[in-house]
Tab-separated table of C-alpha atoms in Angstrom:
chain	number	residue	atom	x	y	z
A	1	MET	CA	-23.442	53.568	-56.604
A	2	ARG	CA	-21.836	51.492	-59.324
A	3	VAL	CA	-22.805	47.932	-60.298
A	4	ARG	CA	-20.639	46.205	-62.882
A	5	GLY	CA	-21.241	42.824	-64.532
A	6	VAL	CA	-23.102	41.390	-61.568
A	7	ALA	CA	-24.156	37.778	-62.041
A	8	HIS	CA	-25.663	35.388	-59.525
A	9	ALA	CA	-27.283	31.966	-59.425
A	10	PHE	CA	-29.257	29.945	-56.902
A	11	ALA	CA	-28.716	26.169	-56.924
A	12	GLY	CA	-27.187	26.411	-60.405
A	13	ARG	CA	-30.130	28.399	-61.811
A	14	PRO	CA	-28.947	31.783	-63.133
A	15	VAL	CA	-30.862	34.713	-61.621
A	16	LEU	CA	-28.696	37.623	-62.754
A	17	ALA	CA	-26.587	37.360	-65.890
A	18	GLY	CA	-24.321	40.414	-65.901
A	19	VAL	CA	-26.118	43.589	-64.824
A	20	ASP	CA	-24.540	47.061	-65.044
A	21	LEU	CA	-26.168	49.962	-63.214
A	22	ASP	CA	-24.936	53.402	-62.172
A	23	VAL	CA	-26.891	55.516	-59.728
A	24	ALA	CA	-25.593	59.028	-59.102
A	25	ALA	CA	-25.862	60.909	-55.811
A	26	GLY	CA	-29.312	62.468	-55.562
A	27	GLU	CA	-30.772	60.240	-58.280
A	28	ARG	CA	-33.975	58.213	-57.747
A	29	VAL	CA	-34.160	54.957	-59.697
A	30	ALA	CA	-37.044	52.493	-59.776
A	31	VAL	CA	-36.234	48.856	-60.619
A	32	VAL	CA	-39.197	47.058	-62.145
A	33	GLY	CA	-39.742	43.652	-63.676
A	34	PRO	CA	-41.862	40.508	-63.451
A	35	ASN	CA	-41.663	38.061	-60.567
A	36	GLY	CA	-38.429	36.058	-60.605
A	37	ALA	CA	-36.654	38.560	-62.853
A	38	GLY	CA	-33.860	39.098	-60.319
A	39	LYS	CA	-34.812	42.530	-58.934
A	40	SER	CA	-34.682	41.594	-55.248
A	41	THR	CA	-31.503	39.581	-55.766
A	42	LEU	CA	-29.881	42.630	-57.352
A	43	LEU	CA	-30.978	44.809	-54.433
A	44	ARG	CA	-29.746	42.250	-51.864
A	45	ILE	CA	-26.357	42.217	-53.604
A	46	MET	CA	-26.297	46.034	-53.543
A	47	ALA	CA	-27.217	45.914	-49.832
A	48	THR	CA	-24.237	43.565	-49.119
A	49	LEU	CA	-26.556	40.706	-48.114
A	50	LEU	CA	-25.390	38.522	-50.990
A	51	THR	CA	-21.947	38.170	-52.532
A	52	PRO	CA	-22.317	38.029	-56.336
A	53	ARG	CA	-20.775	35.113	-58.207
A	54	GLU	CA	-19.350	37.604	-60.695
A	55	GLY	CA	-19.043	41.368	-60.932
A	56	THR	CA	-18.464	44.210	-58.504
A	57	VAL	CA	-20.519	46.726	-56.546
A	58	ALA	CA	-19.201	49.977	-55.095
A	59	VAL	CA	-20.690	52.815	-53.057
A	60	GLY	CA	-18.956	56.168	-53.418
A	61	GLY	CA	-15.859	54.448	-54.794
A	62	THR	CA	-15.749	51.910	-51.943
A	63	PRO	CA	-15.979	48.459	-53.534
A	64	TYR	CA	-17.264	45.474	-51.630
A	65	PRO	CA	-16.836	42.840	-50.357
A	66	GLU	CA	-13.395	44.449	-49.706
A	67	GLY	CA	-14.759	47.613	-48.117
A	68	VAL	CA	-17.988	46.088	-46.951
A	69	ARG	CA	-18.202	47.679	-43.499
A	70	ALA	CA	-17.563	51.162	-44.854
A	71	ALA	CA	-20.206	50.540	-47.521
A	72	ARG	CA	-22.757	49.300	-44.982
A	73	ARG	CA	-22.390	52.521	-43.024
A	74	ARG	CA	-23.546	54.461	-46.109
A	75	ILE	CA	-26.514	52.247	-46.997
A	76	GLY	CA	-30.055	52.269	-45.605
A	77	TYR	CA	-31.980	49.096	-46.502
A	78	LEU	CA	-35.691	48.417	-46.159
A	79	GLY	CA	-37.166	45.157	-47.401
A	80	HIS	CA	-40.660	43.661	-47.357
A	81	ASP	CA	-40.179	43.303	-43.610
A	82	PRO	CA	-39.422	46.220	-41.290
A	83	LEU	CA	-36.310	44.440	-39.926
A	84	VAL	CA	-37.007	45.361	-36.317
A	85	TYR	CA	-37.392	43.164	-33.218
A	86	LEU	CA	-41.031	42.546	-32.334
A	87	ASP	CA	-40.170	41.859	-28.684
A	88	LEU	CA	-38.371	45.172	-28.185
A	89	THR	CA	-40.041	48.567	-27.934
A	90	ALA	CA	-39.793	51.065	-30.775
A	91	TRP	CA	-37.337	53.083	-28.676
A	92	GLN	CA	-35.180	50.049	-27.843
A	93	ASN	CA	-35.048	49.074	-31.524
A	94	LEU	CA	-33.862	52.490	-32.668
A	95	ARG	CA	-31.420	52.712	-29.760
A	96	LEU	CA	-29.971	49.334	-30.804
A	97	PHE	CA	-29.542	50.241	-34.470
A	98	GLY	CA	-28.263	53.698	-33.548
A	99	ASP	CA	-25.536	52.087	-31.459
A	100	LEU	CA	-24.690	49.596	-34.218
A	101	TYR	CA	-24.337	52.419	-36.778
A	102	GLY	CA	-22.451	54.678	-34.347
A	103	VAL	CA	-25.068	57.456	-34.421
A	104	ASP	CA	-24.187	60.303	-32.054
A	105	GLY	CA	-26.705	62.004	-29.780
A	106	LEU	CA	-29.195	59.139	-29.705
A	107	ASP	CA	-31.168	60.713	-26.858
A	108	ASP	CA	-32.300	63.331	-29.373
A	109	ALA	CA	-32.018	61.344	-32.599
A	110	VAL	CA	-34.346	58.512	-31.486
A	111	PRO	CA	-37.344	60.700	-30.543
A	112	ASP	CA	-36.781	62.803	-33.664
A	113	ALA	CA	-36.840	59.684	-35.850
A	114	LEU	CA	-39.957	58.350	-34.104
A	115	ALA	CA	-41.726	61.702	-34.450
A	116	ARG	CA	-40.877	61.780	-38.156
A	117	VAL	CA	-42.825	58.550	-38.736
A	118	GLY	CA	-45.608	59.427	-36.276
A	119	LEU	CA	-44.684	56.815	-33.658
A	120	LEU	CA	-43.484	58.991	-30.789
A	121	PRO	CA	-46.655	58.343	-28.712
A	122	ARG	CA	-45.954	54.576	-29.017
A	123	ALA	CA	-42.208	54.860	-28.366
A	124	HIS	CA	-42.230	52.572	-25.335
A	125	ASP	CA	-44.672	49.974	-26.672
A	126	HIS	CA	-43.410	46.621	-27.901
A	127	VAL	CA	-43.457	46.334	-31.679
A	128	ARG	CA	-45.499	43.118	-31.381
A	129	THR	CA	-48.457	45.324	-30.411
A	130	PHE	CA	-48.079	47.411	-33.594
A	131	SER	CA	-50.058	46.960	-36.791
A	132	ARG	CA	-48.129	45.831	-39.890
A	133	GLY	CA	-48.093	49.387	-41.215
A	134	MET	CA	-46.837	50.844	-37.937
A	135	ALA	CA	-44.009	48.300	-37.850
A	136	GLN	CA	-43.106	49.237	-41.420
A	137	ARG	CA	-43.012	52.915	-40.409
A	138	LEU	CA	-40.632	51.973	-37.616
A	139	GLY	CA	-38.577	50.168	-40.262
A	140	ILE	CA	-38.424	53.447	-42.203
A	141	ALA	CA	-37.198	55.262	-39.073
A	142	ARG	CA	-34.561	52.539	-38.563
A	143	MET	CA	-33.399	52.904	-42.165
A	144	LEU	CA	-33.049	56.701	-41.915
A	145	LEU	CA	-31.546	56.919	-38.419
A	146	HIS	CA	-27.913	56.933	-39.565
A	147	SER	CA	-28.520	59.383	-42.463
A	148	PRO	CA	-27.414	57.002	-45.239
A	149	ASP	CA	-26.099	58.159	-48.612
A	150	VAL	CA	-28.000	55.398	-50.443
A	151	LEU	CA	-31.526	54.160	-49.737
A	152	LEU	CA	-32.254	50.651	-51.022
A	153	LEU	CA	-35.977	49.908	-50.895
A	154	ASP	CA	-37.393	46.490	-51.778
A	155	GLU	CA	-41.159	46.841	-52.256
A	156	PRO	CA	-41.228	49.155	-49.250
A	157	TYR	CA	-44.934	49.980	-49.447
A	158	THR	CA	-45.888	46.480	-48.246
A	159	GLY	CA	-48.329	46.866	-45.357
A	160	LEU	CA	-48.407	50.663	-45.409
A	161	ASP	CA	-51.780	52.420	-45.323
A	162	ALA	CA	-52.472	55.592	-47.324
A	163	GLN	CA	-50.936	57.805	-44.653
A	164	GLY	CA	-47.839	55.608	-44.362
A	165	SER	CA	-47.498	55.503	-48.151
A	166	ARG	CA	-47.643	59.293	-48.331
A	167	LEU	CA	-44.996	59.446	-45.608
A	168	LEU	CA	-42.701	57.163	-47.601
A	169	ASP	CA	-43.439	59.074	-50.826
A	170	GLY	CA	-42.291	62.216	-49.030
A	171	ILE	CA	-39.123	60.524	-47.799
A	172	VAL	CA	-38.269	59.235	-51.303
A	173	THR	CA	-38.914	62.552	-53.043
A	174	GLY	CA	-37.568	64.642	-50.180
A	175	ALA	CA	-34.304	62.762	-49.839
A	176	SER	CA	-31.432	65.200	-49.677
A	177	SER	CA	-29.635	66.086	-52.898
A	178	GLY	CA	-26.751	63.796	-51.992
A	179	THR	CA	-28.896	60.732	-51.294
A	180	ALA	CA	-29.380	58.136	-54.013
A	181	VAL	CA	-32.557	56.037	-53.942
A	182	VAL	CA	-32.989	52.632	-55.584
A	183	MET	CA	-36.493	51.217	-55.214
A	184	VAL	CA	-37.716	47.814	-56.368
A	185	THR	CA	-41.436	48.011	-57.042
A	186	HIS	CA	-44.291	46.524	-59.058
A	187	ASP	CA	-46.161	49.845	-58.903
A	188	LEU	CA	-45.381	51.492	-62.265
A	189	ALA	CA	-47.485	54.571	-61.501
A	190	ARG	CA	-45.579	55.250	-58.304
A	191	ALA	CA	-42.249	54.506	-60.015
A	192	HIS	CA	-43.106	57.016	-62.742
A	193	ALA	CA	-44.298	59.643	-60.271
A	194	LEU	CA	-41.456	59.427	-57.761
A	195	CYS	CA	-38.355	58.418	-59.688
A	196	GLY	CA	-36.273	60.103	-62.355
A	197	ARG	CA	-35.346	56.794	-64.001
A	198	VAL	CA	-36.982	53.420	-64.375
A	199	VAL	CA	-34.901	50.344	-65.199
A	200	MET	CA	-36.448	47.059	-66.237
A	201	ILE	CA	-34.917	43.728	-65.237
A	202	ALA	CA	-36.082	40.729	-67.237
A	203	ARG	CA	-34.587	37.224	-67.298
A	204	GLY	CA	-31.609	38.376	-65.217
A	205	LEU	CA	-30.625	41.192	-67.578
A	206	LEU	CA	-31.180	44.931	-67.666
A	207	ALA	CA	-33.771	45.090	-70.470
A	208	TRP	CA	-34.086	48.873	-70.676
A	209	ASP	CA	-33.358	52.075	-68.806
A	210	ALA	CA	-35.636	55.095	-69.321
A	211	GLY	CA	-35.847	58.596	-67.882
A	212	THR	CA	-39.375	59.294	-66.637
A	213	ALA	CA	-39.235	62.787	-68.110
A	214	ASP	CA	-39.002	61.225	-71.582
A	215	VAL	CA	-41.838	58.689	-71.377
A	216	SER	CA	-45.410	58.835	-70.154
A	217	HIS	CA	-46.803	56.333	-67.674
A	218	ASP	CA	-48.751	54.609	-70.470
A	219	GLN	CA	-45.629	54.277	-72.619
A	220	LEU	CA	-43.804	52.867	-69.609
A	221	ALA	CA	-46.564	50.331	-69.045
A	222	GLN	CA	-46.454	49.312	-72.704
A	223	ARG	CA	-42.672	48.809	-72.663
A	224	TYR	CA	-43.011	46.843	-69.445
A	225	ALA	CA	-45.617	44.549	-71.010
A	226	GLU	CA	-43.471	44.000	-74.123
A	227	SER	CA	-40.334	43.167	-72.103
A	228	ALA	CA	-42.142	40.963	-69.607
A	229	GLY	CA	-43.454	38.957	-72.516
B	1	MET	CA	-17.232	53.491	-34.531
B	2	SER	CA	-16.661	51.783	-31.218
B	3	ARG	CA	-16.762	48.016	-31.235
B	4	VAL	CA	-17.318	48.150	-27.489
B	5	ARG	CA	-20.452	50.222	-28.046
B	6	GLN	CA	-21.716	47.742	-30.636
B	7	LEU	CA	-20.883	44.787	-28.388
B	8	ARG	CA	-22.692	46.386	-25.456
B	9	ALA	CA	-25.723	47.137	-27.650
B	10	LEU	CA	-25.941	43.552	-28.927
B	11	VAL	CA	-25.605	42.063	-25.431
B	12	ARG	CA	-28.198	44.496	-24.053
B	13	LYS	CA	-30.539	43.588	-26.921
B	14	ASP	CA	-30.388	39.862	-26.115
B	15	VAL	CA	-30.840	40.504	-22.389
B	16	LEU	CA	-33.854	42.754	-23.082
B	17	LEU	CA	-35.366	40.149	-25.401
B	18	GLU	CA	-34.896	37.457	-22.756
B	19	ALA	CA	-36.259	39.703	-19.999
B	20	HIS	CA	-39.375	40.252	-22.101
B	21	THR	CA	-39.976	36.713	-23.386
B	22	LYS	CA	-38.254	34.589	-20.681
B	23	GLU	CA	-38.131	31.786	-23.234
B	24	THR	CA	-34.526	30.633	-22.961
B	25	ILE	CA	-33.420	30.815	-19.327
B	26	VAL	CA	-36.703	29.441	-17.995
B	27	ALA	CA	-36.568	26.487	-20.407
B	28	MET	CA	-32.905	25.798	-19.599
B	29	ALA	CA	-33.375	26.100	-15.823
B	30	LEU	CA	-36.531	23.973	-15.729
B	31	PHE	CA	-34.933	21.282	-17.852
B	32	ALA	CA	-31.823	21.252	-15.672
B	33	LEU	CA	-33.876	21.196	-12.471
B	34	VAL	CA	-35.993	18.249	-13.604
B	35	SER	CA	-32.879	16.396	-14.793
B	36	MET	CA	-31.191	16.840	-11.418
B	37	VAL	CA	-34.258	15.531	-9.601
B	38	ILE	CA	-34.367	12.503	-11.916
B	39	PHE	CA	-30.659	11.846	-11.311
B	40	GLN	CA	-31.275	12.123	-7.563
B	41	PHE	CA	-34.005	9.464	-7.742
B	42	ALA	CA	-31.936	7.295	-10.079
B	43	VAL	CA	-28.608	7.234	-8.245
B	44	GLY	CA	-28.788	9.419	-5.160
B	45	GLN	CA	-29.917	6.718	-2.762
B	46	ARG	CA	-27.764	3.909	-4.155
B	47	ALA	CA	-24.323	5.364	-4.635
B	48	GLY	CA	-22.017	4.728	-1.695
B	49	ASP	CA	-20.177	8.039	-2.036
B	50	SER	CA	-22.132	10.030	-4.565
B	51	SER	CA	-19.704	12.967	-4.370
B	52	LEU	CA	-17.565	10.968	-6.807
B	53	ILE	CA	-20.251	11.232	-9.497
B	54	ALA	CA	-21.643	14.656	-8.586
B	55	GLY	CA	-19.432	16.437	-11.141
B	56	GLY	CA	-20.498	14.119	-13.959
B	57	ILE	CA	-24.171	14.597	-13.146
B	58	ILE	CA	-23.887	18.393	-12.877
B	59	TRP	CA	-21.969	18.824	-16.137
B	60	ALA	CA	-23.973	16.314	-18.152
B	61	THR	CA	-27.059	18.248	-17.058
B	62	VAL	CA	-25.531	21.637	-17.864
B	63	SER	CA	-24.407	20.536	-21.335
B	64	LEU	CA	-27.847	19.133	-22.158
B	65	ALA	CA	-29.447	22.367	-20.946
B	66	ALA	CA	-26.916	24.256	-23.062
B	67	VAL	CA	-28.319	22.550	-26.170
B	68	LEU	CA	-31.604	24.316	-25.447
B	69	GLY	CA	-29.837	27.675	-25.043
B	70	VAL	CA	-27.702	27.236	-28.151
B	71	GLY	CA	-30.779	26.129	-30.093
B	72	ARG	CA	-32.490	29.417	-29.210
B	73	THR	CA	-29.521	31.430	-30.557
B	74	TRP	CA	-30.581	33.434	-33.654
B	75	VAL	CA	-34.206	32.311	-33.187
B	76	PRO	CA	-35.539	35.860	-32.533
B	77	GLU	CA	-33.758	37.039	-35.689
B	78	ARG	CA	-35.257	34.198	-37.725
B	79	GLU	CA	-38.767	34.263	-36.283
B	80	GLN	CA	-39.056	38.054	-36.232
B	81	ARG	CA	-37.405	38.326	-39.668
B	82	VAL	CA	-34.797	40.855	-38.574
B	83	LEU	CA	-31.657	38.982	-39.646
B	84	ASP	CA	-31.190	41.160	-42.751
B	85	GLY	CA	-31.334	44.282	-40.588
B	86	LEU	CA	-28.563	42.976	-38.380
B	87	LEU	CA	-26.414	41.709	-41.258
B	88	THR	CA	-26.575	45.020	-43.166
B	89	ALA	CA	-25.362	46.940	-40.092
B	90	PRO	CA	-21.645	47.839	-40.116
B	91	VAL	CA	-20.802	45.414	-37.333
B	92	ALA	CA	-17.800	43.103	-37.491
B	93	ARG	CA	-19.024	39.516	-37.496
B	94	LEU	CA	-16.591	38.771	-34.671
B	95	THR	CA	-18.369	41.394	-32.549
B	96	MET	CA	-21.654	39.569	-33.194
B	97	PHE	CA	-19.950	36.313	-32.189
B	98	MET	CA	-18.590	37.791	-28.960
B	99	ALA	CA	-21.986	39.229	-28.035
B	100	ARG	CA	-23.675	35.852	-28.555
B	101	ALA	CA	-20.998	34.054	-26.547
B	102	ILE	CA	-21.237	36.543	-23.665
B	103	VAL	CA	-25.023	36.201	-23.540
B	104	LEU	CA	-24.853	32.402	-23.613
B	105	THR	CA	-22.256	32.491	-20.818
B	106	LEU	CA	-24.618	34.655	-18.738
B	107	PHE	CA	-27.540	32.296	-19.390
B	108	LEU	CA	-25.454	29.273	-18.372
B	109	LEU	CA	-24.332	31.060	-15.204
B	110	ALA	CA	-27.976	31.744	-14.351
B	111	VAL	CA	-28.746	28.027	-14.755
B	112	GLU	CA	-25.730	27.023	-12.667
B	113	VAL	CA	-26.815	29.286	-9.810
B	114	VAL	CA	-29.686	26.803	-9.434
B	115	ILE	CA	-28.012	23.558	-10.490
B	116	VAL	CA	-24.674	23.606	-8.687
B	117	PRO	CA	-26.094	24.198	-5.171
B	118	LEU	CA	-28.721	21.550	-5.907
B	119	GLY	CA	-26.028	19.096	-7.005
B	120	ILE	CA	-24.067	19.809	-3.830
B	121	VAL	CA	-27.158	19.236	-1.664
B	122	PHE	CA	-28.171	16.063	-3.531
B	123	PHE	CA	-24.822	14.387	-4.023
B	124	THR	CA	-22.280	15.643	-1.485
B	125	ARG	CA	-22.272	15.699	2.252
B	126	GLN	CA	-20.453	18.941	2.926
B	127	ILE	CA	-18.461	21.611	1.148
B	128	ALA	CA	-16.021	24.168	2.512
B	129	PRO	CA	-16.655	27.846	1.625
B	130	SER	CA	-13.266	27.996	-0.129
B	131	ASP	CA	-14.375	25.154	-2.401
B	132	LEU	CA	-17.285	27.285	-3.635
B	133	ALA	CA	-14.769	29.719	-5.153
B	134	LEU	CA	-13.061	26.813	-6.922
B	135	MET	CA	-16.462	25.657	-8.236
B	136	ALA	CA	-17.137	29.171	-9.512
B	137	GLY	CA	-13.847	28.962	-11.420
B	138	VAL	CA	-14.895	25.688	-13.094
B	139	CYS	CA	-18.269	27.184	-14.002
B	140	VAL	CA	-16.744	30.262	-15.648
B	141	LEU	CA	-14.222	28.244	-17.667
B	142	ALA	CA	-16.675	25.517	-18.717
B	143	ASN	CA	-19.272	28.136	-19.660
B	144	LEU	CA	-16.733	29.891	-21.864
B	145	CYS	CA	-16.012	26.591	-23.635
B	146	ILE	CA	-19.704	25.792	-24.115
B	147	ALA	CA	-20.526	29.353	-25.199
B	148	VAL	CA	-17.718	29.613	-27.757
B	149	ALA	CA	-18.340	26.188	-29.297
B	150	GLY	CA	-22.118	26.606	-29.096
B	151	THR	CA	-22.162	30.068	-30.687
B	152	LEU	CA	-19.953	28.915	-33.545
B	153	LEU	CA	-22.118	25.866	-34.281
B	154	ALA	CA	-25.375	27.804	-33.882
B	155	SER	CA	-24.166	30.387	-36.383
B	156	MET	CA	-23.058	27.695	-38.818
B	157	SER	CA	-26.556	26.250	-38.738
B	158	VAL	CA	-28.459	29.553	-38.777
B	159	PHE	CA	-29.435	29.111	-42.429
B	160	SER	CA	-29.969	25.344	-42.116
B	161	ARG	CA	-33.500	23.957	-42.314
B	162	ALA	CA	-32.761	21.105	-39.901
B	163	ARG	CA	-31.017	23.231	-37.270
B	164	GLU	CA	-32.972	21.607	-34.399
B	165	LEU	CA	-31.280	18.349	-35.396
B	166	VAL	CA	-27.944	19.768	-36.489
B	167	ILE	CA	-27.183	21.620	-33.251
B	168	PRO	CA	-27.417	18.689	-30.788
B	169	VAL	CA	-25.761	16.281	-33.225
B	170	LEU	CA	-22.760	18.580	-33.642
B	171	LEU	CA	-22.678	20.283	-30.248
B	172	LEU	CA	-22.891	17.343	-27.853
B	173	PRO	CA	-19.883	15.469	-29.282
B	174	ALA	CA	-17.943	18.744	-29.315
B	175	LEU	CA	-18.737	19.197	-25.626
B	176	VAL	CA	-17.534	15.739	-24.535
B	177	PRO	CA	-14.028	17.039	-23.657
B	178	VAL	CA	-15.608	19.919	-21.710
B	179	VAL	CA	-17.846	17.544	-19.746
B	180	ILE	CA	-14.875	15.279	-18.963
B	181	ALA	CA	-12.642	18.143	-17.806
B	182	ALA	CA	-15.320	20.059	-15.914
B	183	SER	CA	-16.490	16.855	-14.205
B	184	GLY	CA	-12.909	16.029	-13.276
B	185	ALA	CA	-12.337	19.509	-11.857
B	186	THR	CA	-15.625	19.338	-9.947
B	187	GLN	CA	-14.785	15.927	-8.519
B	188	ALA	CA	-11.402	17.283	-7.455
B	189	VAL	CA	-13.285	19.935	-5.460
B	190	LEU	CA	-16.346	18.057	-4.203
B	191	GLY	CA	-14.755	14.617	-3.735
B	192	PRO	CA	-13.012	13.467	-0.574
B	193	GLY	CA	-10.191	15.972	0.065
B	194	THR	CA	-9.637	18.823	-2.394
B	195	GLN	CA	-7.101	17.783	-5.059
B	196	LEU	CA	-5.733	21.179	-6.100
B	197	ALA	CA	-3.162	19.943	-8.624
B	198	GLU	CA	-5.748	17.786	-10.384
B	199	TYR	CA	-8.200	20.702	-10.340
B	200	LEU	CA	-5.686	23.071	-11.947
B	201	GLY	CA	-4.808	20.536	-14.631
B	202	TYR	CA	-8.458	20.220	-15.693
B	203	CYS	CA	-8.869	24.008	-15.592
B	204	ARG	CA	-5.856	24.436	-17.869
B	205	PHE	CA	-7.423	21.984	-20.308
B	206	LEU	CA	-10.680	23.983	-20.296
B	207	ALA	CA	-8.768	27.217	-20.908
B	208	VAL	CA	-6.937	25.666	-23.876
B	209	TYR	CA	-10.214	24.316	-25.293
B	210	ALA	CA	-11.836	27.769	-25.080
B	211	ALA	CA	-8.777	29.366	-26.682
B	212	VAL	CA	-8.714	26.874	-29.577
B	213	PHE	CA	-12.409	27.309	-30.372
B	214	SER	CA	-12.022	31.102	-30.077
B	215	LEU	CA	-9.220	30.978	-32.644
B	216	VAL	CA	-11.360	28.850	-34.977
B	217	ALA	CA	-14.186	31.381	-34.600
B	218	TYR	CA	-11.792	34.281	-35.232
B	219	ALA	CA	-10.558	32.652	-38.430
B	220	THR	CA	-13.910	31.554	-39.817
B	221	TYR	CA	-16.741	33.649	-38.432
B	222	ASP	CA	-16.843	36.229	-41.251
B	223	HIS	CA	-17.395	33.423	-43.749
B	224	VAL	CA	-19.880	31.625	-41.509
B	225	LEU	CA	-22.296	34.565	-41.565
B	226	ASP	CA	-21.495	36.273	-44.860
B	227	ASP	CA	-21.240	33.350	-47.236
């Protein structure tokens, strides 16, 4: 995934001021930064939800907005919310998104995805009856159903209990060698433990970019504090 | 990836949501039913030949009920915070538009199954079986017009804070030509002696209206949802 010179503003207030970021296949990158730094805006632009005022984004050489539908097919996005319908069952939700992404063999793929996140026994229950964490696990199953090349995660641990967090940790670290992961998080310890790189966004700019093999968690926390001001 | 498969999935999703919540059709049908009863009390006993105004009453009622249906468009996505999930899926925006329009057409047909027979009972003395087929034709064409215009306006206001105000203010004036033509076609059927030429003229107008709004949607819908 390649991000070049991306800038964006809301109501005239600059949020991103020219960010460059390359994420190779199989790489896991954590995006950290203080509130309002522009992390979620950057991720929403990468997920094709926002069109940047300036700059370009491309997945596997497919730039968008020109090749936006091809790019969307390769992206799995999970935000603070699970992005599933509360008034449909877990099965109906996955069936819907499977059809939208053109997933073959849904009769097998849906139960497999539900079993992976531990929701197979609740497959035919409406999501409204789920706890917040269960809904988020269904959101994880939705994100993975079409086997995306890029996982974009915006504070994905929101609402997850310890078991759900371990499940997501396993999905992030166990992503196939061709899958890139970009995760926005405030959890520096988890970013250091799970990701090979940590990039810091501050005041709409990429402040620094560090490999986690080169810095300890304490050093990371110190650099974060210095950049966040 | 088959657009037909995506279209079918989106339509099925809205039908399943409605089957579970029953929020839209019930509200539309109840509103239309109460309106028809009020019209019956207001004019039913006084009008000399109320078949002349039956079409106007039916289609004014249907278009007001349509405001409720159009207003509910995109509400599950907003309330259940799933809009981002839908917008990041590789679905052509026009496919989303067509799914919404088909569902709204189905909802309007469900309302008309109640309203049109009631209007005939309240405001006309008799109707030939062949005229029912002509009425079905008006319903299908008028529903297409309402659904296409309504879906476009609902999508334009999906990110608006004052959408409850925006939708009726924009939709009702846009539906005035539909109400005029559908009422005219209905009067040509239900009034004294079926006026086939007049009926066909109004139907042609409805078809052109639906085609024009479909073209506008085709040209603009990507920008409506993506920008």
